[in-house]
Amino acid sequence: MSTAPALSPSSVKALRNAVIRLAGNSQDGIQSIGGILARLAGRTQQDVMTYMTIPSTISGGPSIFQVHLGSGEVLHPGDDSDVLVAFYQHSYDSHISAVADGGICFYDSGEVTELKHERGIHHIGVPFTSATVEAVGGSARDRGKNIFVLGMLCAVFRLDKDKVAGILARQFGKKDESVLRNAMLAFDAGFAYPVGDITTFHFEEGEHKDEHRISSDGNTVMAMGLIAAGVRYGSAYPITPWSSIMETLRTELPRYGGIYVQAEDELAAVSMTIGAAFAGHLAVTGSAGPGLSLKMEALSYASMAEIPLIVINVQRGGPSTGMPTSIEQSDLMQAIYGSHGDCPRIVLAPQDVEDCFYIALEAGRLAREYSCPVIILSDQALSSRIEAFTEPDLTKHWIEPTLDLSDRGADFKPYPLDAMTRHAPPGTKINGKYPHVTGLEHDEWGHPSGNAKMHQKMTDKRRNKLVDLSKKLPLPEIYGDQEGDLLLISWGSNYGQMKESVNRLRAEGHKVGAAHLRHIHPMPAGLDRLWAGFKKVAVVELNDVGVYGYGQLAMMIRAAYADPKIQSICKTDGLTFRIREIVTGSEKIMRGDA
């Protein structure tokens, strides 16, 4: 919404996009109705990206859910909101400054007072709580007021009421029939509530004509990608924000002949997963940063034994317990170098929710092909935000795993120096010297070896697998200008914000391009060719600049190419990048102020 809505009766305004921020407490169900608005996009031709904050306290606390709906490509969850829905005084006080000039603030008139009329913002008081109680019944208290608000927003934005009602029916239909009945009463009351003579809106026809569109969050899509990749076994321990992947696998894998075990701790979880991989199955474990730290000794074993498995780290804020429900990208160095000794492993990072599916497929393929651990670095933002995208074609991507128990010849070696490692699962018939799988340094048959020359050769072998992979990886495409003032480089969930920042910088007359890395370790060979025609390079990442003044990926790239024009745009406030933060940081670097 680029201009303020006119307060004229019965007028309707067409929109390309709008950002709606729901602000309340975590127990108010704002995540639920925000998710319904987002899922509606997958059932229409709209695009969507969401953002949420969740308090890390069990009893709940202040929380927001922001939904950016658009008829064209939506690249970011929105810096400012066009519409704020404030459930409480603290919601209003904390978020009114984030409403765009001329925007709308709906507030619970039974909770919010001392309104501040400023910047042309239209304040509309609606008794969320009392109107819900009146619609549902006196015993409802304030339960259902979130559904009342959902109905109100559907009316204001002229959303498809029948499709929203269908989503509600699927969400509440399995509960007692009174639950769905009360939800529909609250929804209808909100839809019919007279909010005054404000403009109502409708979204322009979406650009996506594909009927097979879905909307989902990153953790759900990641779990589906793992199943499609052929993962049938694994183990993990619950931790925010990883746990929902584990719960999905625990529920779904038995339907495909697999099993997922909740272990007693992280050490047991990774060890069970290595056991499943040793038995010949593609297996997965996962955690957040603290759990990845605990898995590191076992991952050293997997690297030395060249065991193929997938490890997912859904990154969160800070060291130690840190900020469990906030975002950071500060586990990159841990993922690559966290174990003792030289311990090569592949590290990937999805760029958006849709890519969580495809990165899981790629992790499975690379783990099998290179017989080593593959770590996927997701993050809190990707884990919970909802986006709409074309449903993956499982007929093209589905892998039905089979256990290879075929006979191995007398010359079989699990660790050949001149070929890729290929283990024989237990039970395989072998007519020669029986091979071993071990975490000790070993010879080509897996027998422990302290020979200095053999250790060097095996170290070379494990390293050169990744060197070989780096030469096969394609360079990322440059978005925007192909040469000029500045090249932005990003990884992980910063993908959309980086592209939108390029759009804005180019609109201001700057010659700016952007490249996004999905393959973090190894990086594609010849990466320096990307920035040969740019004066400056800025790596955008959510971690600290540290003692030496550069973010973690920026340090790696500087170490690899020794190019002083590589600089950093970093932050660690627990929030995703806003467009204005990247734009401001880019302008400082181009001016030479950074």
Coordinates of C-alpha atoms in Angstrom, one line a residue:
M1 CA 0.0 0.0 0.0
S2 CA 2.0 3.0 -1.2
T3 CA -0.6 5.7 -0.4
A4 CA -3.0 6.3 2.5
P5 CA -6.5 4.8 2.1
A6 CA -9.2 7.3 1.6
L7 CA -12.0 7.4 4.3
S8 CA -14.8 7.4 1.8
P9 CA -17.9 5.2 2.1
S10 CA -18.1 2.0 0.0
S11 CA -14.9 2.7 -2.0
V12 CA -12.7 -0.2 -3.1
K13 CA -9.0 0.1 -3.8
A14 CA -7.0 -2.3 -5.8
L15 CA -3.7 -3.4 -4.2
R16 CA -0.5 -5.0 -5.5
N17 CA 0.7 -5.9 -2.0
A18 CA 0.0 -5.2 1.7
V19 CA 1.8 -6.0 5.0
I20 CA -0.4 -6.9 7.9
R21 CA 1.1 -7.1 11.4
L22 CA -0.8 -8.9 14.2
A23 CA 0.6 -7.9 17.6
G24 CA -0.5 -9.5 20.9
N25 CA 0.6 -12.3 23.2
S26 CA 1.7 -15.7 22.0
Q27 CA -1.4 -17.4 23.6
D28 CA -3.8 -15.2 21.6
G29 CA -3.6 -17.4 18.5
I30 CA -2.2 -14.7 16.3
Q31 CA 0.2 -17.2 14.7
S32 CA -2.8 -19.4 13.9
I33 CA -4.7 -16.7 12.0
G34 CA -1.5 -15.4 10.4
G35 CA -0.9 -18.9 9.1
I36 CA -4.4 -19.1 7.7
L37 CA -3.9 -15.8 5.8
A38 CA -0.6 -17.2 4.5
R39 CA -2.1 -20.6 3.5
L40 CA -4.8 -18.8 1.6
A41 CA -2.2 -17.4 -0.7
G42 CA -1.3 -21.0 -1.7
R43 CA -4.9 -21.6 -2.6
T44 CA -5.1 -18.4 -4.8
Q45 CA -2.6 -16.8 -7.1
Q46 CA -1.0 -14.5 -4.5
D47 CA 2.5 -14.6 -3.2
V48 CA 3.2 -14.4 0.5
M49 CA 6.0 -14.2 3.0
T50 CA 5.5 -14.2 6.8
Y51 CA 7.6 -13.3 9.8
M52 CA 6.9 -14.1 13.5
T53 CA 8.5 -13.5 16.8
I54 CA 7.8 -15.9 19.7
P55 CA 8.8 -15.3 23.3
S56 CA 11.1 -18.0 24.7
T57 CA 9.1 -18.2 28.0
I58 CA 6.7 -21.1 28.6
S59 CA 4.0 -18.8 30.0
G60 CA 3.9 -16.7 26.8
G61 CA 4.5 -13.0 26.2
P62 CA 4.5 -10.3 23.6
S63 CA 4.5 -11.7 20.1
I64 CA 3.9 -10.6 16.5
F65 CA 3.0 -12.4 13.2
Q66 CA 3.5 -10.4 10.1
V67 CA 2.0 -11.4 6.7
H68 CA 3.2 -9.8 3.4
L69 CA 0.6 -10.6 0.7
G70 CA 1.2 -9.6 -2.9
S71 CA 0.0 -10.1 -6.4
G72 CA 3.5 -10.2 -7.7
E73 CA 6.8 -11.6 -6.4
V74 CA 7.1 -11.1 -2.6
L75 CA 10.8 -11.0 -1.6
H76 CA 10.7 -10.0 2.0
P77 CA 8.3 -9.9 5.0
G78 CA 8.1 -6.1 5.0
D79 CA 10.0 -3.4 6.8
D80 CA 6.9 -1.5 7.8
S81 CA 3.3 -2.6 8.1
D82 CA 0.4 -1.1 6.2
V83 CA -2.1 -2.5 8.8
L84 CA -1.5 -3.1 12.5
V85 CA -3.8 -5.1 14.6
A86 CA -3.1 -4.3 18.3
F87 CA -4.6 -6.6 20.9
Y88 CA -3.2 -4.8 23.9
Q89 CA -1.8 -1.5 25.0
H90 CA 1.8 -2.9 24.9
S91 CA 1.1 -4.1 21.4
Y92 CA 0.0 -0.7 20.3
D93 CA 2.9 1.2 22.1
S94 CA 5.6 -1.2 20.7
H95 CA 4.4 -1.4 17.1
I96 CA 2.6 1.9 16.1
S97 CA 6.0 3.3 15.0
A98 CA 6.3 0.5 12.5
V99 CA 3.1 1.4 10.7
A100 CA 3.7 3.2 7.4
D101 CA 2.5 6.8 7.0
G102 CA -1.2 6.7 6.2
G103 CA -1.6 3.1 7.3
I104 CA -4.4 1.7 9.4
C105 CA -4.4 0.6 13.1
F106 CA -7.2 -1.7 14.3
Y107 CA -7.1 -2.0 18.1
D108 CA -9.1 -3.7 20.8
S109 CA -11.1 -0.8 22.2
G110 CA -11.5 -2.7 25.4
E111 CA -7.8 -2.9 25.9
V112 CA -6.1 0.1 24.2
T113 CA -6.3 3.7 25.3
E114 CA -4.2 6.9 25.0
L115 CA -4.1 6.8 21.2
K116 CA -1.4 8.8 19.5
H117 CA -2.8 10.3 16.3
E118 CA 0.2 10.8 14.0
R119 CA 1.5 10.5 10.5
G120 CA -2.1 10.2 9.1
I121 CA -2.5 6.8 10.6
H122 CA -6.2 5.8 10.7
H123 CA -7.1 4.4 14.2
I124 CA -10.2 2.2 14.3
G125 CA -11.3 0.8 17.6
V126 CA -13.1 -2.5 17.6
P127 CA -14.1 -4.4 20.8
F128 CA -12.4 -7.7 19.8
T129 CA -13.0 -9.4 23.1
S130 CA -16.6 -8.3 23.9
A131 CA -17.8 -8.7 20.3
T132 CA -16.4 -12.3 20.3
V133 CA -18.1 -13.1 23.6
E134 CA -21.4 -11.7 22.3
A135 CA -21.1 -13.8 19.1
V136 CA -20.0 -17.1 20.7
G137 CA -21.5 -16.9 24.1
G138 CA -20.7 -15.7 27.6
S139 CA -18.6 -18.7 28.5
A140 CA -16.2 -18.0 25.7
R141 CA -14.3 -15.3 27.6
D142 CA -11.7 -14.0 25.2
R143 CA -11.2 -17.3 23.3
G144 CA -11.9 -16.9 19.7
K145 CA -11.1 -13.2 19.4
N146 CA -8.3 -14.1 17.0
I147 CA -10.9 -15.7 14.6
F148 CA -13.1 -12.6 15.0
V149 CA -10.1 -10.5 13.8
L150 CA -9.5 -13.0 10.9
G151 CA -13.1 -12.4 9.8
M152 CA -12.7 -8.7 10.0
L153 CA -9.5 -8.7 7.9
C154 CA -11.2 -10.9 5.3
A155 CA -13.9 -8.3 4.9
V156 CA -11.5 -5.4 4.8
F157 CA -9.3 -7.0 2.2
R158 CA -12.1 -8.8 0.4
L159 CA -10.4 -12.2 0.7
D160 CA -12.2 -15.3 -0.4
K161 CA -14.5 -16.0 2.5
D162 CA -15.4 -19.5 1.4
K163 CA -11.7 -20.6 1.1
V164 CA -10.9 -19.2 4.5
A165 CA -13.9 -21.0 5.9
G166 CA -12.6 -24.2 4.3
I167 CA -9.2 -23.8 6.0
L168 CA -11.0 -23.2 9.3
A169 CA -13.0 -26.4 8.8
R170 CA -9.9 -28.4 8.1
Q171 CA -8.1 -26.9 11.1
F172 CA -10.9 -27.4 13.6
G173 CA -12.9 -30.2 12.0
K174 CA -11.2 -33.0 13.9
K175 CA -12.0 -31.4 17.3
D176 CA -15.4 -31.4 19.1
E177 CA -18.0 -30.0 16.8
S178 CA -18.6 -27.1 19.2
V179 CA -15.1 -25.9 18.6
L180 CA -15.7 -25.5 14.8
R181 CA -19.1 -24.0 15.4
N182 CA -17.8 -21.4 17.8
A183 CA -14.9 -20.6 15.4
M184 CA -17.4 -20.0 12.6
L185 CA -19.6 -17.8 14.8
A186 CA -16.6 -15.7 15.7
F187 CA -15.4 -15.5 12.1
D188 CA -18.8 -14.5 10.8
A189 CA -19.2 -11.9 13.5
G190 CA -15.8 -10.4 12.6
F191 CA -16.6 -10.5 8.8
A192 CA -19.9 -8.6 9.4
Y193 CA -18.6 -6.1 12.0
P194 CA -19.0 -2.5 10.8
V195 CA -15.6 -1.0 10.9
G196 CA -16.7 2.4 9.7
D197 CA -16.5 4.2 6.4
I198 CA -13.0 3.2 5.4
T199 CA -11.8 2.0 2.0
T200 CA -12.0 -1.7 1.5
F201 CA -9.4 -3.4 -0.6
H202 CA -9.0 -6.2 -3.1
F203 CA -5.8 -7.6 -4.4
E204 CA -5.1 -7.4 -8.1
E205 CA -5.1 -10.7 -10.0
G206 CA -2.0 -12.7 -9.1
E207 CA 0.7 -13.4 -11.6
H208 CA 0.9 -17.1 -10.7
K209 CA -1.3 -19.1 -13.1
D210 CA -0.1 -22.5 -11.9
E211 CA -3.0 -24.3 -10.2
H212 CA -0.6 -26.5 -8.2
R213 CA 0.6 -24.0 -5.7
I214 CA 1.0 -24.6 -2.0
S215 CA 2.0 -22.6 1.0
S216 CA 4.0 -24.0 3.9
D217 CA 6.8 -23.3 6.3
G218 CA 10.4 -24.3 5.9
N219 CA 10.6 -27.0 8.5
T220 CA 7.6 -28.9 7.0
V221 CA 9.0 -28.5 3.5
M222 CA 12.4 -29.7 4.7
A223 CA 10.9 -32.9 6.2
M224 CA 9.0 -33.6 3.0
G225 CA 12.3 -33.1 1.0
L226 CA 14.1 -35.6 3.3
I227 CA 11.4 -38.2 2.7
A228 CA 11.5 -37.6 -1.1
A229 CA 15.3 -37.9 -1.0
G230 CA 15.0 -41.5 0.4
V231 CA 15.6 -40.8 4.1
R232 CA 13.9 -43.5 6.1
Y233 CA 15.9 -43.6 9.4
G234 CA 17.4 -41.3 12.0
S235 CA 17.3 -40.0 15.5
A236 CA 17.3 -36.6 17.2
Y237 CA 16.6 -34.8 20.5
P238 CA 14.1 -31.9 20.6
I239 CA 15.3 -28.4 20.6
T240 CA 13.9 -25.1 19.2
P241 CA 13.6 -24.4 16.3
W242 CA 14.5 -27.9 14.9
S243 CA 11.9 -29.9 16.8
S244 CA 9.0 -29.8 14.3
I245 CA 11.2 -31.5 11.6
M246 CA 11.8 -34.3 14.0
E247 CA 8.1 -34.6 14.9
T248 CA 7.1 -34.7 11.3
L249 CA 9.6 -37.4 10.5
R250 CA 8.5 -39.4 13.6
T251 CA 4.9 -39.3 12.3
E252 CA 5.5 -39.8 8.6
L253 CA 8.5 -42.2 8.2
P254 CA 6.6 -45.3 9.5
R255 CA 4.2 -44.9 6.5
Y256 CA 7.2 -45.5 4.2
G257 CA 8.7 -48.4 6.2
G258 CA 11.1 -46.2 8.2
I259 CA 11.5 -45.1 11.8
Y260 CA 12.6 -42.0 13.6
V261 CA 13.7 -42.2 17.2
Q262 CA 13.7 -39.5 19.9
A263 CA 16.9 -40.2 21.8
E264 CA 17.8 -39.4 25.4
D265 CA 20.3 -36.8 24.3
E266 CA 22.2 -35.4 21.3
L267 CA 25.1 -37.8 21.6
A268 CA 22.9 -40.8 21.5
A269 CA 20.9 -39.3 18.6
V270 CA 23.8 -38.7 16.3
S271 CA 25.3 -42.1 17.2
M272 CA 22.1 -43.9 16.3
T273 CA 21.9 -42.0 13.0
I274 CA 25.5 -43.0 12.2
G275 CA 24.5 -46.6 13.0
A276 CA 21.6 -46.4 10.5
A277 CA 23.9 -45.0 7.9
F278 CA 26.6 -47.7 8.6
A279 CA 23.8 -50.2 7.9
G280 CA 23.4 -48.8 4.4
H281 CA 20.5 -46.4 4.8
L282 CA 20.4 -42.7 4.1
A283 CA 19.8 -41.3 7.6
V284 CA 19.3 -37.8 9.2
T285 CA 19.8 -36.2 12.5
G286 CA 19.3 -32.5 13.4
S287 CA 19.3 -29.9 16.1
A288 CA 20.0 -26.2 16.6
G289 CA 23.5 -24.7 17.3
P290 CA 23.9 -26.1 20.9
G291 CA 23.0 -29.6 19.8
L292 CA 25.3 -29.4 16.8
S293 CA 28.2 -28.7 19.2
L294 CA 27.3 -31.8 21.2
K295 CA 27.3 -33.9 18.0
M296 CA 30.7 -32.8 16.9
E297 CA 32.8 -35.7 18.2
A298 CA 30.6 -38.3 16.6
L299 CA 30.6 -36.3 13.4
S300 CA 34.4 -36.5 13.5
Y301 CA 34.0 -40.3 13.5
A302 CA 31.6 -40.0 10.5
S303 CA 34.1 -37.9 8.6
M304 CA 37.0 -40.3 9.3
A305 CA 34.9 -43.4 8.6
E306 CA 33.4 -41.6 5.5
I307 CA 29.8 -42.4 6.5
P308 CA 27.1 -40.7 4.4
L309 CA 24.5 -38.9 6.5
I310 CA 22.5 -35.7 6.7
V311 CA 22.8 -33.3 9.6
I312 CA 20.4 -30.3 9.8
N313 CA 21.1 -27.3 12.0
V314 CA 18.2 -24.8 12.3
Q315 CA 20.3 -21.9 13.6
R316 CA 19.1 -19.7 16.4
G317 CA 20.5 -16.7 18.3
G318 CA 23.6 -16.5 20.4
P319 CA 26.0 -18.9 22.1
S320 CA 24.9 -21.3 24.9
T321 CA 21.1 -21.1 25.4
G322 CA 21.2 -17.7 23.7
M323 CA 17.9 -16.6 22.2
P324 CA 16.1 -19.8 21.3
T325 CA 13.3 -18.2 19.3
S326 CA 15.4 -15.6 17.4
I327 CA 17.5 -15.8 14.3
E328 CA 21.2 -15.8 13.6
Q329 CA 23.6 -17.3 11.1
S330 CA 26.5 -17.7 13.5
D331 CA 27.0 -21.5 13.2
L332 CA 28.8 -21.3 9.9
M333 CA 32.3 -21.8 11.2
Q334 CA 31.1 -24.5 13.6
A335 CA 29.5 -26.4 10.7
I336 CA 32.7 -26.3 8.7
Y337 CA 35.4 -26.5 11.3
G338 CA 33.7 -27.5 14.5
S339 CA 35.3 -31.0 14.9
H340 CA 38.8 -31.8 16.1
G341 CA 41.3 -32.6 13.4
D342 CA 40.9 -32.0 9.7
C343 CA 37.3 -33.1 9.2
P344 CA 36.0 -32.4 5.7
R345 CA 32.2 -32.2 5.3
I346 CA 29.8 -30.6 2.9
V347 CA 27.7 -27.6 4.1
L348 CA 24.6 -26.3 2.2
A349 CA 22.1 -23.6 3.0
P350 CA 18.6 -23.2 1.6
Q351 CA 17.7 -19.8 0.2
D352 CA 13.9 -19.8 0.9
V353 CA 11.1 -22.0 2.0
E354 CA 10.7 -23.7 -1.4
D355 CA 14.4 -24.4 -1.5
C356 CA 14.2 -26.3 1.8
F357 CA 12.7 -29.2 -0.3
Y358 CA 15.4 -29.1 -3.0
I359 CA 18.3 -28.6 -0.6
A360 CA 17.2 -31.8 1.2
L361 CA 17.2 -33.7 -2.1
E362 CA 20.7 -32.3 -2.9
A363 CA 22.0 -33.2 0.5
G364 CA 20.9 -36.8 0.0
R365 CA 22.5 -37.0 -3.4
L366 CA 25.8 -35.5 -2.2
A367 CA 25.9 -37.6 0.9
R368 CA 25.6 -40.8 -1.2
E369 CA 27.9 -39.6 -4.0
Y370 CA 30.7 -38.3 -1.7
S371 CA 30.2 -40.7 1.2
C372 CA 30.5 -38.0 3.9
P373 CA 28.4 -36.0 6.3
V374 CA 26.4 -33.2 4.7
I375 CA 25.2 -30.4 7.0
I376 CA 22.3 -28.2 6.1
L377 CA 22.3 -24.8 7.7
S378 CA 18.7 -23.6 7.9
D379 CA 17.6 -20.9 10.4
Q380 CA 14.8 -19.8 12.7
A381 CA 13.3 -17.5 10.0
L382 CA 13.1 -20.2 7.4
S383 CA 11.8 -22.7 9.9
S384 CA 8.7 -20.8 10.8
R385 CA 7.9 -18.4 8.0
I386 CA 5.3 -19.4 5.3
E387 CA 5.7 -18.8 1.6
A388 CA 3.7 -19.9 -1.4
F389 CA 5.3 -21.8 -4.3
T390 CA 4.7 -24.4 -7.0
E391 CA 4.2 -27.8 -5.5
P392 CA 7.2 -30.1 -6.2
D393 CA 6.6 -32.8 -8.8
L394 CA 7.3 -36.0 -6.8
T395 CA 7.3 -38.1 -9.9
K396 CA 10.6 -36.4 -10.9
H397 CA 12.2 -36.2 -7.5
W398 CA 11.1 -39.2 -5.5
I399 CA 13.8 -41.7 -4.6
E400 CA 12.8 -45.1 -3.3
P401 CA 15.7 -46.4 -1.3
T402 CA 17.1 -49.9 -1.7
L403 CA 19.7 -51.6 0.4
D404 CA 22.6 -52.8 -1.8
L405 CA 23.6 -56.3 -0.5
S406 CA 25.0 -57.5 -3.7
D407 CA 28.2 -59.6 -3.6
R408 CA 31.5 -57.7 -3.4
G409 CA 34.5 -59.2 -5.2
A410 CA 37.7 -60.4 -3.6
D411 CA 39.4 -57.1 -4.5
F412 CA 36.8 -55.0 -2.7
K413 CA 38.2 -52.1 -0.7
P414 CA 35.9 -49.7 1.2
Y415 CA 38.5 -47.0 1.2
P416 CA 40.3 -47.1 -2.1
L417 CA 42.8 -44.4 -2.6
D418 CA 42.0 -44.1 -6.3
A419 CA 38.2 -44.2 -6.1
M420 CA 35.3 -42.9 -4.1
T421 CA 34.5 -44.7 -0.8
R422 CA 31.7 -47.2 -1.0
H423 CA 30.9 -49.2 2.1
A424 CA 29.4 -52.7 2.2
P425 CA 26.5 -52.9 4.6
P426 CA 26.6 -55.6 7.3
G427 CA 25.4 -58.9 5.8
T428 CA 27.0 -58.3 2.4
K429 CA 28.9 -61.3 1.0
I430 CA 32.5 -60.6 0.6
N431 CA 35.0 -63.2 -0.8
G432 CA 38.1 -61.4 0.1
K433 CA 39.7 -59.8 3.1
Y434 CA 36.9 -58.7 5.4
P435 CA 36.6 -54.8 5.4
H436 CA 36.2 -52.7 8.5
V437 CA 34.6 -49.4 9.2
T438 CA 36.5 -47.5 11.8
G439 CA 37.1 -44.1 13.3
L440 CA 40.8 -44.8 13.5
E441 CA 43.1 -43.9 10.7
H442 CA 43.1 -46.9 8.4
D443 CA 44.3 -48.5 5.2
E444 CA 42.2 -49.2 2.1
W445 CA 40.5 -52.2 3.7
G446 CA 39.6 -50.2 6.8
H447 CA 42.2 -51.8 9.1
P448 CA 43.7 -49.4 11.6
S449 CA 47.0 -47.9 10.4
G450 CA 49.5 -45.7 12.1
N451 CA 51.6 -45.4 9.0
A452 CA 52.6 -41.8 8.4
K453 CA 52.4 -42.0 4.6
M454 CA 49.0 -43.8 4.7
H455 CA 47.6 -41.0 7.0
Q456 CA 48.8 -38.4 4.6
K457 CA 47.2 -40.2 1.6
M458 CA 43.9 -40.7 3.4
T459 CA 43.8 -37.1 4.5
D460 CA 44.4 -36.1 0.9
K461 CA 41.6 -38.4 -0.2
R462 CA 39.1 -37.0 2.2
R463 CA 40.0 -33.4 1.3
N464 CA 40.1 -33.9 -2.4
K465 CA 36.6 -35.2 -2.5
L466 CA 35.5 -31.7 -1.6
V467 CA 38.0 -30.1 -4.0
D468 CA 36.5 -32.2 -6.8
L469 CA 33.0 -31.1 -5.8
S470 CA 33.9 -27.4 -5.8
K471 CA 35.0 -27.7 -9.5
K472 CA 31.7 -29.2 -10.4
L473 CA 29.5 -26.6 -8.7
P474 CA 28.1 -23.9 -10.9
L475 CA 28.7 -20.3 -10.1
P476 CA 25.6 -18.5 -8.8
E477 CA 24.0 -16.1 -11.2
I478 CA 24.3 -12.4 -10.7
Y479 CA 21.0 -10.6 -10.1
G480 CA 20.9 -7.0 -11.3
D481 CA 23.9 -5.3 -12.8
Q482 CA 26.7 -7.6 -14.0
E483 CA 29.4 -5.0 -13.1
G484 CA 29.5 -1.7 -11.4
D485 CA 29.7 -0.1 -7.9
L486 CA 28.8 -3.0 -5.6
L487 CA 28.2 -6.8 -5.6
L488 CA 26.1 -8.1 -2.7
I489 CA 26.7 -11.7 -1.6
S490 CA 24.4 -13.4 0.8
W491 CA 23.5 -16.9 2.0
G492 CA 20.5 -18.5 3.8
S493 CA 17.3 -16.7 4.4
N494 CA 18.7 -13.3 3.4
Y495 CA 18.0 -14.2 -0.3
G496 CA 14.8 -12.2 -0.8
Q497 CA 15.9 -9.2 1.2
M498 CA 19.1 -9.0 -0.8
K499 CA 17.2 -9.0 -4.2
E500 CA 14.8 -6.3 -3.0
S501 CA 17.7 -4.2 -1.8
V502 CA 19.3 -4.5 -5.2
N503 CA 16.0 -3.3 -6.8
R504 CA 15.9 -0.2 -4.5
L505 CA 19.6 0.6 -4.9
R506 CA 19.3 0.4 -8.7
A507 CA 16.2 2.6 -8.6
E508 CA 18.4 5.2 -6.8
G509 CA 20.9 5.1 -9.7
H510 CA 23.5 2.8 -8.3
K511 CA 25.0 0.0 -10.4
V512 CA 24.6 -2.9 -8.0
G513 CA 24.3 -6.7 -8.5
A514 CA 23.8 -9.6 -6.1
A515 CA 24.9 -13.3 -5.9
H516 CA 23.5 -15.9 -3.4
L517 CA 25.4 -18.9 -2.2
R518 CA 23.7 -22.2 -1.5
H519 CA 26.9 -24.2 -1.5
I520 CA 28.8 -22.8 1.4
H521 CA 31.5 -25.5 1.8
P522 CA 33.0 -26.1 -0.6
M523 CA 32.2 -22.9 -2.4
P524 CA 32.1 -23.1 -6.2
A525 CA 35.6 -22.8 -7.7
G526 CA 36.4 -19.5 -9.4
L527 CA 34.1 -17.4 -7.2
D528 CA 36.2 -14.4 -7.7
R529 CA 35.1 -14.1 -11.3
L530 CA 31.7 -12.9 -10.0
W531 CA 33.1 -9.7 -8.6
A532 CA 35.9 -8.9 -11.1
G533 CA 33.8 -6.1 -12.6
F534 CA 32.7 -4.5 -9.3
K535 CA 34.4 -1.9 -7.3
K536 CA 33.3 -3.2 -3.9
V537 CA 31.8 -6.5 -2.5
A538 CA 29.6 -6.7 0.6
V539 CA 28.7 -10.0 2.3
V540 CA 25.3 -9.8 4.0
E541 CA 25.0 -12.2 6.9
L542 CA 23.4 -12.4 10.3
N543 CA 26.4 -12.9 12.5
D544 CA 28.9 -10.6 14.3
V545 CA 31.9 -8.9 12.6
G546 CA 34.0 -10.2 15.4
V547 CA 37.5 -9.2 16.4
Y548 CA 38.7 -8.8 12.8
G549 CA 35.8 -6.8 11.5
Y550 CA 34.2 -9.3 9.1
G551 CA 31.3 -11.8 9.2
Q552 CA 32.0 -15.5 9.0
L553 CA 31.3 -16.1 5.3
A554 CA 33.2 -12.8 4.5
M555 CA 36.2 -14.1 6.4
M556 CA 36.1 -17.4 4.5
I557 CA 36.0 -15.6 1.1
R558 CA 38.7 -13.1 2.1
A559 CA 40.9 -16.1 3.2
A560 CA 40.3 -17.9 -0.1
Y561 CA 40.9 -14.9 -2.4
A562 CA 42.8 -12.3 -0.3
D563 CA 40.8 -9.5 -1.9
P564 CA 40.6 -6.3 0.3
K565 CA 37.4 -5.1 -1.5
I566 CA 35.4 -7.7 0.3
Q567 CA 33.5 -6.2 3.3
S568 CA 30.7 -7.1 5.6
I569 CA 27.1 -6.0 6.4
C570 CA 26.3 -7.8 9.6
K571 CA 24.0 -7.6 12.6
T572 CA 23.0 -9.9 15.5
D573 CA 19.8 -8.3 17.0
G574 CA 17.8 -11.6 16.6
L575 CA 15.7 -10.2 13.7
T576 CA 15.8 -10.7 10.0
F577 CA 17.4 -8.0 7.8
R578 CA 15.2 -5.1 6.9
I579 CA 15.6 -3.7 3.4
R580 CA 16.6 -0.3 4.7
E581 CA 19.4 -1.9 6.8
I582 CA 21.0 -3.5 3.7
V583 CA 20.5 -0.4 1.6
T584 CA 22.0 1.9 4.2
G585 CA 25.0 -0.5 4.7
S586 CA 25.5 -0.7 1.0
E587 CA 25.5 3.0 0.6
K588 CA 28.1 3.4 3.3
I589 CA 30.4 0.8 1.7
M590 CA 30.1 2.5 -1.7
R591 CA 30.9 5.9 -0.1
G592 CA 33.9 4.4 1.7
D593 CA 32.4 5.1 5.1
A594 CA 32.3 1.5 6.3

